mmCIF file of C-alpha atoms in Angstrom:
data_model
loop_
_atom_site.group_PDB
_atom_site.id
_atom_site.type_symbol
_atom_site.label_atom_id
_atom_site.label_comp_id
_atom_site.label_asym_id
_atom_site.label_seq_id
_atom_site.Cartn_x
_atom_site.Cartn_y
_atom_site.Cartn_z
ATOM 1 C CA UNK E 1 -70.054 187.495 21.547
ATOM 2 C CA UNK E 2 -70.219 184.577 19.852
ATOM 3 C CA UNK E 3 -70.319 180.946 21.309
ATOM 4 C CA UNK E 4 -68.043 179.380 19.528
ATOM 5 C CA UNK E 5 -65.467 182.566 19.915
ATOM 6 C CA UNK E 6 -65.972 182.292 24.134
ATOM 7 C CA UNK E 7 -65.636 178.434 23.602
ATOM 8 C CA UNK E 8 -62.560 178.856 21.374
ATOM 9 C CA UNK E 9 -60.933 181.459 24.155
ATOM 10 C CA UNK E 10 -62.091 179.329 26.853
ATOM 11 C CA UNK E 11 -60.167 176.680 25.489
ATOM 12 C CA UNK E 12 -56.882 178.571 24.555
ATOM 13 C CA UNK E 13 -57.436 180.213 27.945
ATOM 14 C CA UNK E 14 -57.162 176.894 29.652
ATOM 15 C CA UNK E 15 -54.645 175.223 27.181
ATOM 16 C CA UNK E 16 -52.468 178.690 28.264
ATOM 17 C CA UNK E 17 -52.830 178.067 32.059
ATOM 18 C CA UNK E 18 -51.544 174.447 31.683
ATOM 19 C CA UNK E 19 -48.824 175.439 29.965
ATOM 20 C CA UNK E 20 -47.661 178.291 32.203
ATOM 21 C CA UNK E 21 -48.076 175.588 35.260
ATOM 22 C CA UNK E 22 -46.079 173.332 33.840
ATOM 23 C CA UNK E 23 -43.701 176.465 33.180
ATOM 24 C CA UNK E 24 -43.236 176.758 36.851
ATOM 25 C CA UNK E 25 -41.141 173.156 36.650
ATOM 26 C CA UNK E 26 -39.696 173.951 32.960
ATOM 27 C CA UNK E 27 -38.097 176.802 33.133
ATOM 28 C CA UNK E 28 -38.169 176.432 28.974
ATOM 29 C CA UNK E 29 -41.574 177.335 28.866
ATOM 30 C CA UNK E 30 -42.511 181.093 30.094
ATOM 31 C CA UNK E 31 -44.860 180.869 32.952
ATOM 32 C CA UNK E 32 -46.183 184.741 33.310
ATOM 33 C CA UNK E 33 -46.897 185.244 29.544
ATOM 34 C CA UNK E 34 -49.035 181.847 29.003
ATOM 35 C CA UNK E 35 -51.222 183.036 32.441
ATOM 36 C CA UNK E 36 -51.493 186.863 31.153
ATOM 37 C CA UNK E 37 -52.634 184.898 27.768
ATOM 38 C CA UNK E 38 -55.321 182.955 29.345
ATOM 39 C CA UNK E 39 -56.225 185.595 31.936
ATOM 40 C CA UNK E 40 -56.674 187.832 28.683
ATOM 41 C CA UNK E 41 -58.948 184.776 27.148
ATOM 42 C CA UNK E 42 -60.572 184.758 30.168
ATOM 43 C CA UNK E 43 -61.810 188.054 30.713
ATOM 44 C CA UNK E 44 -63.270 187.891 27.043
ATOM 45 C CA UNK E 45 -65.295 184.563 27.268
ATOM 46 C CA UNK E 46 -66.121 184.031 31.052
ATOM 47 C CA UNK E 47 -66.208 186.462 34.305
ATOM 48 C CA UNK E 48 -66.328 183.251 36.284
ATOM 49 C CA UNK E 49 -63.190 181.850 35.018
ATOM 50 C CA UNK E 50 -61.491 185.315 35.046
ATOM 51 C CA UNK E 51 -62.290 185.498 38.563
ATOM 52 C CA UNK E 52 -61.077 182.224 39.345
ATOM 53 C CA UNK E 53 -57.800 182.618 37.803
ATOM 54 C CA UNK E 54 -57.256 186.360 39.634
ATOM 55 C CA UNK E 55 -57.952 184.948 42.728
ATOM 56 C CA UNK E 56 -55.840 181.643 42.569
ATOM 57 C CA UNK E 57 -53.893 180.604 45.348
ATOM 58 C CA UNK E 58 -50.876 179.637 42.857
ATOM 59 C CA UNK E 59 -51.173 181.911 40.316
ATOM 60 C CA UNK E 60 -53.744 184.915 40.648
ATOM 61 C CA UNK E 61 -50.742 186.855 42.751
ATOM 62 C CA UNK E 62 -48.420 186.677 39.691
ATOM 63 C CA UNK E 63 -50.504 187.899 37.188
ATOM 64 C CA UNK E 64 -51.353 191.079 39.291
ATOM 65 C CA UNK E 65 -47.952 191.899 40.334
ATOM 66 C CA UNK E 66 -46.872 191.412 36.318
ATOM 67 C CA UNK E 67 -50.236 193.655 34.941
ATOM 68 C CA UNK E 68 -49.847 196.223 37.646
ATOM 69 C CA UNK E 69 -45.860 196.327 37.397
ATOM 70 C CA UNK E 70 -45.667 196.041 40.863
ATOM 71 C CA UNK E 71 -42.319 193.937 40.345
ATOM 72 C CA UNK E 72 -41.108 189.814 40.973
ATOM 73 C CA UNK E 73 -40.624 188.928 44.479
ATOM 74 C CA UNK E 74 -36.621 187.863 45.339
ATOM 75 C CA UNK E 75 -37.042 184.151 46.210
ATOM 76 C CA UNK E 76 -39.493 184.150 42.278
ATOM 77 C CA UNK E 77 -36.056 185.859 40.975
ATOM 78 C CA UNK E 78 -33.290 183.510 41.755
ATOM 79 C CA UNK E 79 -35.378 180.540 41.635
ATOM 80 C CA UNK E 80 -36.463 181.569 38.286
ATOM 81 C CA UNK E 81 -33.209 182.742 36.904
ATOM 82 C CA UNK E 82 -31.246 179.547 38.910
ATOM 83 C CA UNK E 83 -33.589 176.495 37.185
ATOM 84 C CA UNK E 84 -33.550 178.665 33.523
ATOM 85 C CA UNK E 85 -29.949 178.648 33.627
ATOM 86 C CA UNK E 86 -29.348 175.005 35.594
ATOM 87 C CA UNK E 87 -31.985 173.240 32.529
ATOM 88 C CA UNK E 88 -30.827 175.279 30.163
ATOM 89 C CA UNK E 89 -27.034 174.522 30.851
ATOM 90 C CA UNK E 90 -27.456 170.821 31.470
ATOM 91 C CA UNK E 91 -28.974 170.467 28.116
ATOM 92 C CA UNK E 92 -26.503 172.737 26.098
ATOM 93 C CA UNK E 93 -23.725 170.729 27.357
ATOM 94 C CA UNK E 94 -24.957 167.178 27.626
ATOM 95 C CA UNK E 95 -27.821 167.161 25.211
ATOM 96 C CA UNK E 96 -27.472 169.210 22.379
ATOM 97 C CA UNK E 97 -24.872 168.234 19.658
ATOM 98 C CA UNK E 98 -25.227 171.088 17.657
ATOM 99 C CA UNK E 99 -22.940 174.124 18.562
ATOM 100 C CA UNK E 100 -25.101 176.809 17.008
ATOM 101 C CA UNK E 101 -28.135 175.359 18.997
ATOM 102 C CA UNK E 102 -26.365 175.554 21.877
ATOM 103 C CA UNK E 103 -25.380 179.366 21.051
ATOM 104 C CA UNK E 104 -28.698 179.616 20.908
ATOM 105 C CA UNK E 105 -30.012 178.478 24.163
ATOM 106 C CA UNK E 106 -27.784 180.453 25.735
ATOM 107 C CA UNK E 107 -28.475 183.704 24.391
ATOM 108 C CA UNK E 108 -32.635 182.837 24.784
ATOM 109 C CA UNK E 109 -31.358 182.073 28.647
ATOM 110 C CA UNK E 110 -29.147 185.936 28.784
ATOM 111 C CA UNK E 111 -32.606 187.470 27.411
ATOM 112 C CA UNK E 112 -35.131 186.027 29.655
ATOM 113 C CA UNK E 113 -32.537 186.733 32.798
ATOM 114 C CA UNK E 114 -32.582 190.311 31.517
ATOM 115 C CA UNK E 115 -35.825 190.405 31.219
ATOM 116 C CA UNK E 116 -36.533 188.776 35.031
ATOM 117 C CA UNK E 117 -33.918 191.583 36.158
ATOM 118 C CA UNK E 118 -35.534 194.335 34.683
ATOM 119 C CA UNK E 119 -38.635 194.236 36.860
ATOM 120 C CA UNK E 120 -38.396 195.893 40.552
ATOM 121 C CA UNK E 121 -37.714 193.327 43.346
ATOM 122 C CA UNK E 122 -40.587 192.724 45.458
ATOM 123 C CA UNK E 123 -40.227 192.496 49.149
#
């Protein structure tokens, strides 16, 4: 491949696992899909950053439970679902002006709790 393709994934790789940290503390901003993304941009420009990210104390656990559909631990579940809804409320109805935005929100919050719900509880 390429170096300027691995350099290019390496990059969007790495852009992907800063946003899906900073996920974790926004619930906004999907964590699991930005680390799949770079773990995916990984695996195609370096083994050694692949590796790292698999086997990362924070988030190496998460991406294997989500690739092998092994399911969300409980305490990932209501913590997840609790700050979505708490940011997501708190800015509908003291930020936002706009009543269709704030329609909005709240159906993107209903979709990403049924989506959290539909994978099997971990232990």
């Amino acid at each position: 491949m390429d170096k300027l393709i691995k350099g290019v994934l390496i990059v969007i790789g790495t852009l992907s696992m800063v946003l899906g940290f900073i996920g974790i503390f926004l619930p906004v901003l999907p964590t699991t899909p930005f680390l799949i993304l770079a773990s995916i941009c990984y695996i195609r420009s370096s083994e050694k950053l692949h590796r790292w990210l698999m086997n990362h104390k924070l988030f190496g656990e998460c991406i294997r439970n989500y690739q092998e559909k092994k399911g969300i631990p409980c305490k990932v579940k209501i913590f997840a679902i609790g700050s979505l809804w708490l940011s997501i409320g708190y800015s509908a109805l003291f930020i936002i002006p706009v009543t269709m935005i704030k329609v909005l929100m709240f159906g993107i919050a209903a979709g990403v709790t049924i989506h959290i719900l539909s994978f099997k509880t971990l232990e």
